[in-house]
CSV table of C-alpha atoms in Angstrom, one decimal:
chain,number,residue,atom,x,y,z
A,39,MET,CA,-7.8,23.3,11.2
A,40,ILE,CA,-9.7,20.5,9.4
A,41,GLY,CA,-7.9,17.2,9.1
A,42,VAL,CA,-6.9,15.7,5.8
A,43,THR,CA,-7.5,12.2,4.5
A,44,TYR,CA,-4.7,10.3,2.7
A,45,VAL,CA,-5.1,7.0,0.8
A,46,VAL,CA,-1.8,5.2,1.5
A,47,TRP,CA,-0.3,2.3,-0.4
A,48,MET,CA,1.9,0.0,1.7
A,49,ASP,CA,3.8,-2.8,0.0
A,50,GLY,CA,3.3,-6.1,1.8
A,51,TRP,CA,7.0,-6.7,1.9
A,52,GLN,CA,7.6,-3.4,3.7
A,53,LEU,CA,5.4,-4.5,6.6
A,54,GLN,CA,6.9,-8.0,6.6
A,55,CYS,CA,10.4,-6.6,6.7
A,56,CYS,CA,10.3,-4.1,9.5
A,57,GLY,CA,6.8,-2.8,10.1
A,58,ASP,CA,4.5,-3.2,13.0
A,59,ALA,CA,1.0,-4.7,12.6
A,60,PHE,CA,-1.8,-2.2,12.8
A,61,ALA,CA,-5.6,-2.2,12.8
A,62,VAL,CA,-8.5,0.1,12.0
A,63,GLY,CA,-8.6,2.8,14.7
A,64,ASP,CA,-4.9,2.7,15.5
A,65,ARG,CA,-2.8,5.8,15.6
A,66,VAL,CA,0.3,5.4,13.5
A,67,THR,CA,3.4,7.4,12.5
A,68,TRP,CA,4.7,6.6,9.1
A,69,SER,CA,7.2,7.9,6.5
A,70,LEU,CA,5.0,8.9,3.6
A,71,ARG,CA,5.8,10.4,0.2
A,72,GLU,CA,3.5,11.4,-2.7
A,73,ALA,CA,2.4,8.3,-4.7
A,74,SER,CA,5.1,7.5,-7.2
A,75,ASP,CA,4.8,4.3,-9.2
A,76,THR,CA,1.3,4.7,-10.7
A,77,THR,CA,2.0,2.5,-13.7
A,78,TRP,CA,2.6,-0.6,-11.5
A,79,LEU,CA,-0.3,0.4,-9.2
A,80,GLU,CA,-2.7,0.6,-12.1
A,81,ALA,CA,-1.8,-2.9,-13.2
A,82,ALA,CA,-1.9,-4.3,-9.7
A,83,LEU,CA,-5.0,-2.5,-8.4
A,84,GLY,CA,-6.9,-1.4,-11.5
A,85,PRO,CA,-6.8,2.2,-12.8
A,86,ASP,CA,-9.6,3.6,-10.5
A,87,ARG,CA,-8.1,2.3,-7.3
A,88,ALA,CA,-4.6,3.3,-8.3
A,89,ARG,CA,-5.8,6.9,-9.0
A,90,SER,CA,-7.2,7.1,-5.4
A,91,VAL,CA,-3.7,6.5,-3.9
A,92,THR,CA,-2.2,9.8,-2.6
A,93,HIS,CA,0.8,8.5,-0.8
A,94,ASP,CA,3.3,5.6,-0.4
A,95,GLU,CA,4.6,4.4,2.9
A,96,ASP,CA,8.3,3.5,2.8
A,97,HIS,CA,10.3,2.2,5.8
A,98,HIS,CA,13.5,2.4,3.7
A,99,THR,CA,13.6,5.9,2.2
A,100,ASP,CA,16.8,7.7,3.1
A,101,GLY,CA,18.7,10.6,1.6
A,102,PRO,CA,17.1,13.3,-0.7
A,103,ASP,CA,13.8,11.4,-1.1
A,104,SER,CA,13.3,10.9,2.7
A,105,THR,CA,10.2,12.4,4.2
A,106,ALA,CA,9.1,13.6,7.6
A,107,SER,CA,7.0,11.3,9.7
A,108,THR,CA,3.2,11.7,9.3
A,109,ARG,CA,0.9,10.9,12.1
A,110,GLY,CA,-2.7,9.9,11.8
A,111,ARG,CA,-5.5,7.4,12.6
A,112,VAL,CA,-6.2,4.4,10.4
A,113,THR,CA,-9.9,4.5,9.3
A,114,SER,CA,-9.9,1.6,6.8
A,115,ILE,CA,-7.6,-1.2,5.5
A,116,GLU,CA,-8.0,-3.1,2.2
A,117,ARG,CA,-5.8,-5.9,0.9
A,118,GLY,CA,-4.7,-5.9,-2.7
A,119,TYR,CA,-4.1,-9.0,-4.8
A,120,CYS,CA,-3.5,-9.8,-8.5
A,121,ARG,CA,-2.1,-12.4,-10.8
A,122,TYR,CA,1.4,-12.2,-12.2
A,123,ALA,CA,2.9,-13.3,-15.5
A,124,PRO,CA,6.3,-13.1,-17.2
A,125,THR,CA,7.0,-10.0,-19.3
A,126,SER,CA,7.7,-10.3,-23.0
A,127,GLN,CA,11.0,-8.5,-22.6
A,128,ASP,CA,12.3,-10.9,-19.9
A,129,PRO,CA,10.5,-14.1,-19.0
A,130,ARG,CA,12.3,-14.2,-15.7
A,131,VAL,CA,10.6,-10.9,-14.6
A,132,LEU,CA,7.0,-11.2,-13.4
A,133,MET,CA,4.6,-8.3,-13.6
A,134,PRO,CA,1.0,-7.7,-12.5
A,135,VAL,CA,-1.6,-8.8,-15.0
A,136,PRO,CA,-4.0,-5.9,-15.6
A,137,GLY,CA,-7.6,-6.8,-15.0
A,138,THR,CA,-6.9,-9.4,-12.3
A,139,ALA,CA,-7.0,-7.2,-9.2
A,140,LEU,CA,-8.9,-8.3,-6.2
A,141,ILE,CA,-9.4,-5.9,-3.2
A,142,ASP,CA,-11.1,-6.8,0.0
A,143,ARG,CA,-11.5,-5.0,3.3
A,144,VAL,CA,-10.0,-6.2,6.6
A,145,SER,CA,-9.7,-4.8,10.1
A,146,ARG,CA,-6.1,-5.6,10.7
A,147,ALA,CA,-2.8,-5.8,8.7
A,148,ASP,CA,0.3,-7.8,9.5
A,149,GLY,CA,1.8,-8.2,6.0
A,150,TRP,CA,1.3,-12.0,5.9
A,151,GLU,CA,-1.7,-12.6,3.7
A,152,PRO,CA,-2.5,-15.9,2.0
A,153,GLU,CA,-2.8,-16.3,-1.8
A,154,VAL,CA,-6.4,-16.0,-2.9
A,155,ASP,CA,-7.9,-17.6,-6.0
A,156,GLY,CA,-4.4,-17.8,-7.7
A,157,ARG,CA,-3.8,-14.1,-6.9
A,158,MET,CA,-0.7,-13.0,-4.9
A,159,PHE,CA,-0.9,-10.5,-2.1
A,160,ASN,CA,0.7,-7.2,-3.0
A,161,GLY,CA,0.0,-4.8,-0.1
A,162,TYR,CA,-2.5,-2.6,1.6
A,163,LEU,CA,-4.6,0.4,0.7
A,164,ILE,CA,-5.0,2.4,4.0
A,165,THR,CA,-7.3,5.3,4.6
A,166,LEU,CA,-5.5,7.6,7.1
A,167,ASP,CA,-7.0,10.6,8.8
A,168,VAL,CA,-3.9,12.8,9.1
A,169,ASP,CA,-3.4,14.8,12.3
A,170,PRO,CA,-3.8,18.5,11.4
A,171,ALA,CA,-0.7,19.4,13.5
A,172,ALA,CA,1.3,16.9,11.3
A,173,LEU,CA,0.7,19.0,8.2
A,174,GLY,CA,2.7,21.9,9.6
């Protein structure tokens, strides 16, 4: 069986909260679900990059939305940044500003990335070669 490649979005706070740092080449086991919040991703990453995301990683999914563990090898890691601004509906709520995305490639992820050029770190785009046996 030929392996499958996923593009996984991992929120920075997920890794900060209870994830383990990882690097290109590492074998990982994560809880993945099909990509869900495409509207937020489009604003935070830009429409083209957002459309490339196939799955979200979530350490906290439980109950009916929970997913089986997926095993694979990390083949690339990119950090996502953007600027934030208050929404018109509620100035206390900050949302990504479309068109301000900055994405760069790194070899390791630990969840603690510095602000870059006035842009806040959001999370990681990870290319994951999924183990064929993990696909059932």
